Structures are given as structure tokens and as C-alpha cells.
mmCIF file of C-alpha atoms in Angstrom:
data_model
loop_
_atom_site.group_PDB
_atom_site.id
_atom_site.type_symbol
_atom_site.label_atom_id
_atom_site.label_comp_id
_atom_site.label_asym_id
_atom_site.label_seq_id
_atom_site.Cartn_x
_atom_site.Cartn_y
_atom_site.Cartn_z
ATOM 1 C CA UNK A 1 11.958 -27.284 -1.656
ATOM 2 C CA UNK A 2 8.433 -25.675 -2.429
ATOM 3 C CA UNK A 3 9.402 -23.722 -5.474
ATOM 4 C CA UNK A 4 6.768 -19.793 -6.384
ATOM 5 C CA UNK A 5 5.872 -18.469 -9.283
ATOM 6 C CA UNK A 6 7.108 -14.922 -9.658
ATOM 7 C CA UNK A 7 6.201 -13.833 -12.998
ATOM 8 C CA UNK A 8 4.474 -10.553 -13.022
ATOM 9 C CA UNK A 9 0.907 -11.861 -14.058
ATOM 10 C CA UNK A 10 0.926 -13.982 -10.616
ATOM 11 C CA UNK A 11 0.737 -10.722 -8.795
ATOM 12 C CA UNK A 12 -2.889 -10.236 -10.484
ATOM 13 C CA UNK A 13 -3.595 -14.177 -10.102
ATOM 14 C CA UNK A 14 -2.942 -14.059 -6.671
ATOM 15 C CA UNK A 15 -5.314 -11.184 -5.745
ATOM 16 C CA UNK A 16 -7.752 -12.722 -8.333
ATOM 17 C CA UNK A 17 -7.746 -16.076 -6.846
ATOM 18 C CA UNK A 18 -8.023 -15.017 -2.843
ATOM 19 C CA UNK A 19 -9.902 -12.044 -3.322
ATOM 20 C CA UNK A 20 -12.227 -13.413 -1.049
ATOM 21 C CA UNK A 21 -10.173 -14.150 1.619
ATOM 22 C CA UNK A 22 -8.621 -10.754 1.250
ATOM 23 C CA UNK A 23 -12.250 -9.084 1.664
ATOM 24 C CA UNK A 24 -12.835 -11.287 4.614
ATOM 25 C CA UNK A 25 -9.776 -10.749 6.161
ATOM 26 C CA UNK A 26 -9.762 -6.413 5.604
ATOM 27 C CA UNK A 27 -13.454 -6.719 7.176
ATOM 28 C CA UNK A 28 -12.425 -8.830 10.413
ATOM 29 C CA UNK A 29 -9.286 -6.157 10.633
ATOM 30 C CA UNK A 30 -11.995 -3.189 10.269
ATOM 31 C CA UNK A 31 -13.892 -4.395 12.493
ATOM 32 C CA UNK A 32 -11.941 -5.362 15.247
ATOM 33 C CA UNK A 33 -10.154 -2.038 15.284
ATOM 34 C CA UNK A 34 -13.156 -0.556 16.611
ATOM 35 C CA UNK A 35 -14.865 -3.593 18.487
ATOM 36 C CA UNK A 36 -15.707 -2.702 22.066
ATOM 37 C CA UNK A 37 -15.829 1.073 21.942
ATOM 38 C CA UNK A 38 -18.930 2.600 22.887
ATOM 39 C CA UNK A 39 -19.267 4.735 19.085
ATOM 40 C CA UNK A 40 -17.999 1.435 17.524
ATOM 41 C CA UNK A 41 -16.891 2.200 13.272
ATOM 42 C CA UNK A 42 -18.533 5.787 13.776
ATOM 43 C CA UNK A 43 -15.000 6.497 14.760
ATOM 44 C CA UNK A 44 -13.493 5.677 11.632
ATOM 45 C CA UNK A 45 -15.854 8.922 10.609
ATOM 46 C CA UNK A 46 -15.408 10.663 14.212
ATOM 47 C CA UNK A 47 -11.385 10.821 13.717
ATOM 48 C CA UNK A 48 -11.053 12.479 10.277
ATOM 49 C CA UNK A 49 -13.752 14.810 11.313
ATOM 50 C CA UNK A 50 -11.965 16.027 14.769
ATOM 51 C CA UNK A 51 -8.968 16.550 12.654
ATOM 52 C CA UNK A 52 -10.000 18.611 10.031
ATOM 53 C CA UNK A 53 -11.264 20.334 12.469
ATOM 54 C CA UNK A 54 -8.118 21.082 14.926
ATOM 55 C CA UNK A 55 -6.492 21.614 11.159
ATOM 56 C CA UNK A 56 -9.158 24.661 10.321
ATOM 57 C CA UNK A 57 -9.091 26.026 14.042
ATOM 58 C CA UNK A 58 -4.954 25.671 14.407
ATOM 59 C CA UNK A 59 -3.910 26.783 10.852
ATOM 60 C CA UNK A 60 -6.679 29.031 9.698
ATOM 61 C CA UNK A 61 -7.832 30.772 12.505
ATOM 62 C CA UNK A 62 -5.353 30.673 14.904
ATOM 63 C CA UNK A 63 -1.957 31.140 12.858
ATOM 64 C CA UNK A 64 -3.592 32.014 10.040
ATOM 65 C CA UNK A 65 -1.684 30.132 7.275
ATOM 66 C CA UNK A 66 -1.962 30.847 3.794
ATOM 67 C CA UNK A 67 -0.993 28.118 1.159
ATOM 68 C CA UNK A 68 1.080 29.460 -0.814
ATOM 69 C CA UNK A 69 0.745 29.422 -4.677
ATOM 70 C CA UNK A 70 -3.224 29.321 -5.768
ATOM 71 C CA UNK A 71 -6.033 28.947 -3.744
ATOM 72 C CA UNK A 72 -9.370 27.164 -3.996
ATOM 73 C CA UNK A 73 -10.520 30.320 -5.619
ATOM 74 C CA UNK A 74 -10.424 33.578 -6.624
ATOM 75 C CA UNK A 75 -9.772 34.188 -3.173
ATOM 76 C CA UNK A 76 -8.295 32.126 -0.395
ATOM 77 C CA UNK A 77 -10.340 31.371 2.501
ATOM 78 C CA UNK A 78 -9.436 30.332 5.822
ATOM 79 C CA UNK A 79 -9.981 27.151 5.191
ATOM 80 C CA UNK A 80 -8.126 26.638 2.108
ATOM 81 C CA UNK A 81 -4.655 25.827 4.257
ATOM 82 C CA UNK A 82 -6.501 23.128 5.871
ATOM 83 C CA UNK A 83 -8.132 21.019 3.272
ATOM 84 C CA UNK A 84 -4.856 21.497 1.088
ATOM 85 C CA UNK A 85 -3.071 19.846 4.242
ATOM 86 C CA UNK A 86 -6.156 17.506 5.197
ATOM 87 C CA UNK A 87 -5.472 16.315 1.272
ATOM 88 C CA UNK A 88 -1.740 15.460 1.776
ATOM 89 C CA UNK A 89 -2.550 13.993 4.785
ATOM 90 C CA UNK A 90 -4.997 11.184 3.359
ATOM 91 C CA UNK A 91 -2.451 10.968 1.002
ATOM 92 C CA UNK A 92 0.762 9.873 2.945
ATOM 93 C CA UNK A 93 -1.948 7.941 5.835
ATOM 94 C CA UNK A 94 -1.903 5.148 3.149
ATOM 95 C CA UNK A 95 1.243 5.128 2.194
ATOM 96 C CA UNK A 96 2.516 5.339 6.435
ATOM 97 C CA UNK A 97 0.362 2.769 7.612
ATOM 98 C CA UNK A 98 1.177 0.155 4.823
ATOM 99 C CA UNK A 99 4.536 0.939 5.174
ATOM 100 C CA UNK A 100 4.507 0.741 8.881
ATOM 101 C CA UNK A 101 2.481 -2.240 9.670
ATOM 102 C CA UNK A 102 4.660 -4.257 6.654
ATOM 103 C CA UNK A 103 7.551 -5.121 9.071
ATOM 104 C CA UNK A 104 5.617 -6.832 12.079
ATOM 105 C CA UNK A 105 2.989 -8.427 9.138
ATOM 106 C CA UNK A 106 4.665 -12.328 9.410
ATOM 107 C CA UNK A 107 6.132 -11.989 12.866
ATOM 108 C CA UNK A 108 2.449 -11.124 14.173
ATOM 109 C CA UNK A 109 0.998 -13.902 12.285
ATOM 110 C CA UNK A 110 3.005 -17.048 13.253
ATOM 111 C CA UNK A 111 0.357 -19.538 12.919
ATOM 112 C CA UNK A 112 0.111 -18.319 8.822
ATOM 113 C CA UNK A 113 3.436 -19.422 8.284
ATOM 114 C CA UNK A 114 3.014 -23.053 9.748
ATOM 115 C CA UNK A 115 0.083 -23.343 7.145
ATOM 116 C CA UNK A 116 1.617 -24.518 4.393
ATOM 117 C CA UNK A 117 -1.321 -23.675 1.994
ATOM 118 C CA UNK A 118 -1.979 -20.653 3.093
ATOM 119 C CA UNK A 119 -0.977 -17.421 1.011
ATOM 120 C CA UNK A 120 1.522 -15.138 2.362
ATOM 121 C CA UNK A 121 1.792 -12.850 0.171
ATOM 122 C CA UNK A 122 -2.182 -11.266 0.756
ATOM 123 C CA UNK A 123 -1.337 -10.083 3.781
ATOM 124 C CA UNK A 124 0.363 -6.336 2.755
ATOM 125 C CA UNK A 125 -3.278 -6.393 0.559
ATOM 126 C CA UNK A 126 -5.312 -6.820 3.467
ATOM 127 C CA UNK A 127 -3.354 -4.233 4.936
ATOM 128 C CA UNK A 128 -3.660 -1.675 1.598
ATOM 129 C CA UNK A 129 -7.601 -2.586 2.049
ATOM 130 C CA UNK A 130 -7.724 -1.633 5.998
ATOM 131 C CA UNK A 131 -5.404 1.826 4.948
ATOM 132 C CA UNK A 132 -7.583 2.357 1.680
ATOM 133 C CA UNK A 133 -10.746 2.474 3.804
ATOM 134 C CA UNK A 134 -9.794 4.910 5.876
ATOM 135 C CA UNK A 135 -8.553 6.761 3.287
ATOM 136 C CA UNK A 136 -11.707 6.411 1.824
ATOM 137 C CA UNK A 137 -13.720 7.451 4.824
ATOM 138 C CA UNK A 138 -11.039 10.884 5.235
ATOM 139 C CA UNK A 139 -12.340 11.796 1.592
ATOM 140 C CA UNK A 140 -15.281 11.487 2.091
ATOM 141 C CA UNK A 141 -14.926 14.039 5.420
ATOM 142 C CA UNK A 142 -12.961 15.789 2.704
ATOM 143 C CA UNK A 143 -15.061 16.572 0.260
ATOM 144 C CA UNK A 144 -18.115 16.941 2.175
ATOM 145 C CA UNK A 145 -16.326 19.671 4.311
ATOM 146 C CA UNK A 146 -14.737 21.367 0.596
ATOM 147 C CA UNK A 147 -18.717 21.391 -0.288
ATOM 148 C CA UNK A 148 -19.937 23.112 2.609
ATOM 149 C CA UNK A 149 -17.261 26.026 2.592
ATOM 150 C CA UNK A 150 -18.581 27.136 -0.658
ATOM 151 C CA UNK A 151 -16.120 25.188 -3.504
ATOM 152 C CA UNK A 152 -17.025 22.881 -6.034
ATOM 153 C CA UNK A 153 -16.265 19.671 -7.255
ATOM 154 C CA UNK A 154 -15.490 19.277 -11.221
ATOM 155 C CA UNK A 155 -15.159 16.193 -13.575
ATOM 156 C CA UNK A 156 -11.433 16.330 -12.848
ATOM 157 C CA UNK A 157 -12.397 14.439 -9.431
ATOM 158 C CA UNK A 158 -12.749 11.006 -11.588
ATOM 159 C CA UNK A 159 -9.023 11.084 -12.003
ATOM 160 C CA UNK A 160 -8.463 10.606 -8.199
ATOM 161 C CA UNK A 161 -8.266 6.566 -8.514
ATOM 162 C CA UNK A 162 -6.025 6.648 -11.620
ATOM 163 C CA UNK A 163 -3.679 9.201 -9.472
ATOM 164 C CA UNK A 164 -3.476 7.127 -6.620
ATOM 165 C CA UNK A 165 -3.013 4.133 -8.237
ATOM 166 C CA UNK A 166 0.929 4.269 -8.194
ATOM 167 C CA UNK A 167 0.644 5.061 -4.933
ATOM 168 C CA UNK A 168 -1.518 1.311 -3.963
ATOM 169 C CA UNK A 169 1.367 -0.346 -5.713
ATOM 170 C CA UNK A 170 4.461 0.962 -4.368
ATOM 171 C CA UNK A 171 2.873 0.584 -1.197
ATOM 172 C CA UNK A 172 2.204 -3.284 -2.333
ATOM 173 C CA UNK A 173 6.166 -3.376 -2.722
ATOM 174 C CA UNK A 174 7.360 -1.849 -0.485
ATOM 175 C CA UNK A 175 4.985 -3.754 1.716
ATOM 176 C CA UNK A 176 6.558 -7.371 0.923
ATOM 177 C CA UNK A 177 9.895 -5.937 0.949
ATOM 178 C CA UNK A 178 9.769 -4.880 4.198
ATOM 179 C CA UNK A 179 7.250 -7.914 5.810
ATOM 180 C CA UNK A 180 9.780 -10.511 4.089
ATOM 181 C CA UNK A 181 13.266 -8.428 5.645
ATOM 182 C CA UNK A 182 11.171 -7.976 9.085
ATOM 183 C CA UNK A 183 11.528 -11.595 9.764
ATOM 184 C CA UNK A 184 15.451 -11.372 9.537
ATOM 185 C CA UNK A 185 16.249 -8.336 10.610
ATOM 186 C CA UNK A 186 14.227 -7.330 13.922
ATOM 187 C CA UNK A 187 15.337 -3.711 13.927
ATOM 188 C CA UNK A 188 13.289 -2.523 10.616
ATOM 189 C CA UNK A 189 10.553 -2.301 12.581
ATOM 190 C CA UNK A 190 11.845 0.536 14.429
ATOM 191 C CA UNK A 191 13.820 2.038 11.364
ATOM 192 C CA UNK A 192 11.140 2.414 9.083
ATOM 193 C CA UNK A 193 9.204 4.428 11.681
ATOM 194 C CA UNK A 194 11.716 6.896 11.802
ATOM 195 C CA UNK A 195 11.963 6.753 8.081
ATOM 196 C CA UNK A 196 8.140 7.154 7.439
ATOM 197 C CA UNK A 197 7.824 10.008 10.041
ATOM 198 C CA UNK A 198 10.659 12.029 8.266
ATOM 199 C CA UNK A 199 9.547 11.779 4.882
ATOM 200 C CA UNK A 200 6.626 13.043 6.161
ATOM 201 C CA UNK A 201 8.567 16.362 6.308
ATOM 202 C CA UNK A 202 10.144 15.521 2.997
ATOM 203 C CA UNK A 203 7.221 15.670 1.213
ATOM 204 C CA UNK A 204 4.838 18.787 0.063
ATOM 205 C CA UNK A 205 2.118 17.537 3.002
ATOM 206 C CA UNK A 206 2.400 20.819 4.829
ATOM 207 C CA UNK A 207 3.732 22.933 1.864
ATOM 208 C CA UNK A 208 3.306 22.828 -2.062
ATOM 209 C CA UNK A 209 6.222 22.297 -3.911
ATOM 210 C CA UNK A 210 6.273 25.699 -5.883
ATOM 211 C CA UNK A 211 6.712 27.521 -2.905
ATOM 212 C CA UNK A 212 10.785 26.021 -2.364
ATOM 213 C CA UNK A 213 13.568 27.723 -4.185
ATOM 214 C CA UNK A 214 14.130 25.130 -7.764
ATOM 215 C CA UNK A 215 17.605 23.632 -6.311
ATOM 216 C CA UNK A 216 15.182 21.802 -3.291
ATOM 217 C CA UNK A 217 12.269 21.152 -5.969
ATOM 218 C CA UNK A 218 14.111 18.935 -7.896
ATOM 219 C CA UNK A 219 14.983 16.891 -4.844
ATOM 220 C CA UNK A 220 11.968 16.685 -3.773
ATOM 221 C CA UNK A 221 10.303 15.491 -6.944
ATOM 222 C CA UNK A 222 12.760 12.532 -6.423
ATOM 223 C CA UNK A 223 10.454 11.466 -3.230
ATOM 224 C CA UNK A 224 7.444 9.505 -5.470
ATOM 225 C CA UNK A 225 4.890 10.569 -2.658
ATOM 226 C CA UNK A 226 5.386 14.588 -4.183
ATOM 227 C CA UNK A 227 3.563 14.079 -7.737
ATOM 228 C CA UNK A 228 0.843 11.745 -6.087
ATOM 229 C CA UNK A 229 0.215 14.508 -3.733
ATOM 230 C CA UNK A 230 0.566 17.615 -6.275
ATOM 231 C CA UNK A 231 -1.781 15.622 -8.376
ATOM 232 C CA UNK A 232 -4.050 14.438 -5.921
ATOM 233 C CA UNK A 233 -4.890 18.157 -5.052
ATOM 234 C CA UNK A 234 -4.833 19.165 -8.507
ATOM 235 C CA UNK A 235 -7.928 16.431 -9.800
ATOM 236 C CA UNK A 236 -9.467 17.036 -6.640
ATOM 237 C CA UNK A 237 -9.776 20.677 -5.272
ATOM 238 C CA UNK A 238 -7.494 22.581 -7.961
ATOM 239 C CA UNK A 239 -10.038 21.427 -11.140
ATOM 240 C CA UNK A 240 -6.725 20.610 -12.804
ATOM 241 C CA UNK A 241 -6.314 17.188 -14.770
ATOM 242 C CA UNK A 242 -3.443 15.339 -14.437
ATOM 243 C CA UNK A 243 -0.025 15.498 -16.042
ATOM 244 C CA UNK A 244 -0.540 12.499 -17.975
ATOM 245 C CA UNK A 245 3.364 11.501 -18.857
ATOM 246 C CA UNK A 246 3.938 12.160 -15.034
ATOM 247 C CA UNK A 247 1.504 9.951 -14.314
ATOM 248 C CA UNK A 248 2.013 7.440 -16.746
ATOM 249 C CA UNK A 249 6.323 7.539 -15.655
ATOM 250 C CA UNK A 250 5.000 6.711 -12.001
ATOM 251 C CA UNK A 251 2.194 3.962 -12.591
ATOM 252 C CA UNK A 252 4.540 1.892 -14.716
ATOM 253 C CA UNK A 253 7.798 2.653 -12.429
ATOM 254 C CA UNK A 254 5.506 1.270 -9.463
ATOM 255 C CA UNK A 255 4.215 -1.300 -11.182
ATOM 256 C CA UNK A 256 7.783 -2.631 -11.526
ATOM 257 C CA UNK A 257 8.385 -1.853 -8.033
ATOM 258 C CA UNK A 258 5.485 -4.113 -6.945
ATOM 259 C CA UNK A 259 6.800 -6.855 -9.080
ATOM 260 C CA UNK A 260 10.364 -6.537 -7.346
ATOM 261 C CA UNK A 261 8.835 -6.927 -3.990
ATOM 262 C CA UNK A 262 6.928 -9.413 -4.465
ATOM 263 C CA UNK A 263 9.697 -11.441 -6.221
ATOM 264 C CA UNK A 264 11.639 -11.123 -3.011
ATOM 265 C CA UNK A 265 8.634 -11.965 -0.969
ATOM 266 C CA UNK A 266 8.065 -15.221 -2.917
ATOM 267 C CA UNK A 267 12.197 -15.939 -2.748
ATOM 268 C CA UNK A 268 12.983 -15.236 1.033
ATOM 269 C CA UNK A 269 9.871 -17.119 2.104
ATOM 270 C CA UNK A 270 11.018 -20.283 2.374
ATOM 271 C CA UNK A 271 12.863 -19.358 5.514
ATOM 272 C CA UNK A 272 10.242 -18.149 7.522
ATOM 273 C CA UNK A 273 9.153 -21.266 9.351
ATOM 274 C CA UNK A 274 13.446 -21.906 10.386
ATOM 275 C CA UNK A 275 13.524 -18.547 11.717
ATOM 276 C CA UNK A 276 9.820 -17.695 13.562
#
């Protein structure tokens, strides 16, 4: 029986040592997302753009939301709703499209699983790199948008990386979790969508967590997507650094996580080739 390694520096040696592959692979998935269409990858631009927009026209001007709590300055503007829920949107997109895609990840790639030397375990990173792209391409939208309404960027914008670094590796876990029980159990598929979509509600995407009574704010700081949110808006559009114990608590708590996944991953393997 082909025995894994599972210590926790294998993790990095894994990414280290097919980091290549992984590049290759994110590209092809990029790419072929948008092959065919007359506008091609502009859409990966054209999509975050239409949205913020229907967010500003919806929100701002036509029910004229306010986010509660503090605005973008001295002032709130009508667009302040809809870049606060733009932000939690980017946010949760990488966390609901790893988490998503993670079940159907071996069963939609047979032919991986007959190749014996082939790694496995890469596949939830090509997935972070396809979700991390986007997510990349909806900040940019973001911030250009945040510029042109007449706010400012500050140095506390360097911190966004470091803040959403918990969130890249419970994704990572979660992802092999999930890929490695989706070849057992058929019907994850369908329950993590439901799951994804309402913690969608369950977390401060539409709403900032100071604005529920304390009894519901404590449960919802129990949901690890509300701190990478809170702080996500505070580096980025608040000019407020980052609660450093909070964010130390959740990198090292997901960096555990990842670890547990991917021991699972690298344990329940071996029976992929019986059962696809």
C-alpha cells in the first residue's frame, strides 16, 4: 500500500515542488472559463464592474441604504453601502467557490486518479489560484471605483494579504476535506451549496457586525469568515490596521485547519481508484 507523508512541512513541499504545474494548471482553468466568448478574459473585468454597479444603483440610489456604524468619511455617501458590500462580497467569492468546487474536484478528474504519479492534493490550489484571481481582478474594480468617488487609500492597504491569509488556508482545508469525502459520499455536493449560500447570510456581507444586538455578535464572531471581513474593510477602506492578536488567533487556527485536511486528504486517498 502506497504510504503519504503528512507532516505539516509537506503541505509547503508540495506547493514548492509542483508550483509549476499548479501555475499551468490555474492558467488553462482561467482561460478556458472564458474561451469562445466574443469579450474573451475582459469578462473577468466586465462582471465585477456590472455588479458594483447594480450594487450602487440598487442600494444607494434606489433604497438608499446606509451602512450602519462609520462611513468612508466624515460623511457617508451613496456609495459607501455599496463598496462596504462589494468588499464582503470579494471576500466570501473565495471562500464560496473553493468551497463549492472542492466536492466534484476528484470525481471531475477521473483520469488524475488512475495516474499514479500524479499529485492529488494540488488540485483545491489550482482552485484557490482560479478564486484568488478573480478576487484579485474584483479589487482591483474595487479600489479603482473607491478612488474615483473621492476616498483614499492609506498604508493600512498593505495589510490586505496578511488579512486574507487565514482565509487561503481554511479554504485549502476545507477544500481537501470536502474533495476527499465527495468521492464517498455523493450528496456533499449538494449540501455544501446550501451550506455556503446560508452562511452567506450568517456573515456581516450585507451588514457590519456592530450594528446586531451583543447576544447575536458573539455568535457571529464564531463564523471565521466575520473577522476576515471586519478586517478586510478595516485595512482597506476604514484606514484601520488590523487587530493583530485577532489576526494572529485566526492565521495559526487555519493553519492547523489546513494541516487537518490535508492529513485526511493524504489518508482517504488510497480509495479513490476502488470507488471512481
Amino acid at each position: 500500500m502506497e504510504k503519504f507523508c503528512v507532516t505539516p512541512i509537506e503541505v509547503y513541499r508540495s506547493v514548492s515542488r509542483y508550483r509549476q504545474l499548479i501555475g499551468q494548471m490555474t492558467r488553462r482553468e482561467i482561460t478556458s472559463r472564458y474561451k469562445g466568448s466574443i469579450f474573451g478574459l475582459l469578462w473577468a473585468f466586465l462582471t465585477p464592474v456590472l455588479m458594483l454597479a447594480v450594487y450602487t444603483f440598487v442600494f444607494s440610489i434606489v433604497f438608499k441604504a446606509r451602512w450602519a456604524g462609520a462611513g468612508l468619511g466624515e460623511e457617508q455617501s451613496q456609495s459607501d453601502f455599496a463598496i462596504m458590500l462589494f468588499t464582503g462580497m470579494i471576500v466570501y467569492g473565495i471562500f464560496a467557490e473553493s468551497v463549492n468546487r472542492a466536492p466534484g474536484l476528484i470525481l471531475g478528474n477521473p483520469n488524475y486518479v488512475k495516474r499514479v504519479v500524479f499529485p492529488l492534493d494540488i488540485l483545491p490550489w489550482v482552485v484557490m489560484g482560479t478564486a484568488m484571481f478573480n478576487a484579485l481582478v474584483g479589487f482591483c474594480v474595487l479600489i479603482a471605483f473607491f478612488l474615483l468617488t473621492n476616498h483614499q487609500l492609506t498604508w493600512t492597504a498593505a495589510w490586505l494579504p496578511f488579512v486574507l491569509l487565514p482565509l487561503i488556508f481554511l479554504c485549502m482545508g476545507l477544500s481537501w476535506f470536502l474533495c476527499s469525502l465527495g468521492v464517498y459520499l455523493r450528496d456533499v455536493g449538494q449540501t455544501v451549496g446550501i451550506a455556503t449560500t446560508m452562511l452567506m447570510f450568517l456573515s456581516p456581507v450585507f451588514y457590519p457586525v456592530a450594528s446586531l444586538p451583543l447576544t447575536f455578535q458573539f455568535y457571529l464572531k464564531l463564523n471565521p469568515l466575520t473577522s476576515i471581513i471586519e478586517q478586510t474593510r478595516d485595512v482597506l477602506l476604514l484606514n484601520q490596521p488590523p487587530d493583530l492578536m485577532t489576526l494572529l488567533i485566526s492565521s495559526l487556527a487555519s493553519l492547523f485547519f489546513a494541516w487537518a485536511g490535508f492529513v485526511w486528504f493524504q489518508k482517504t486517498r488510497r480509495g479513490f481508484a476502488d470507488v471512481i
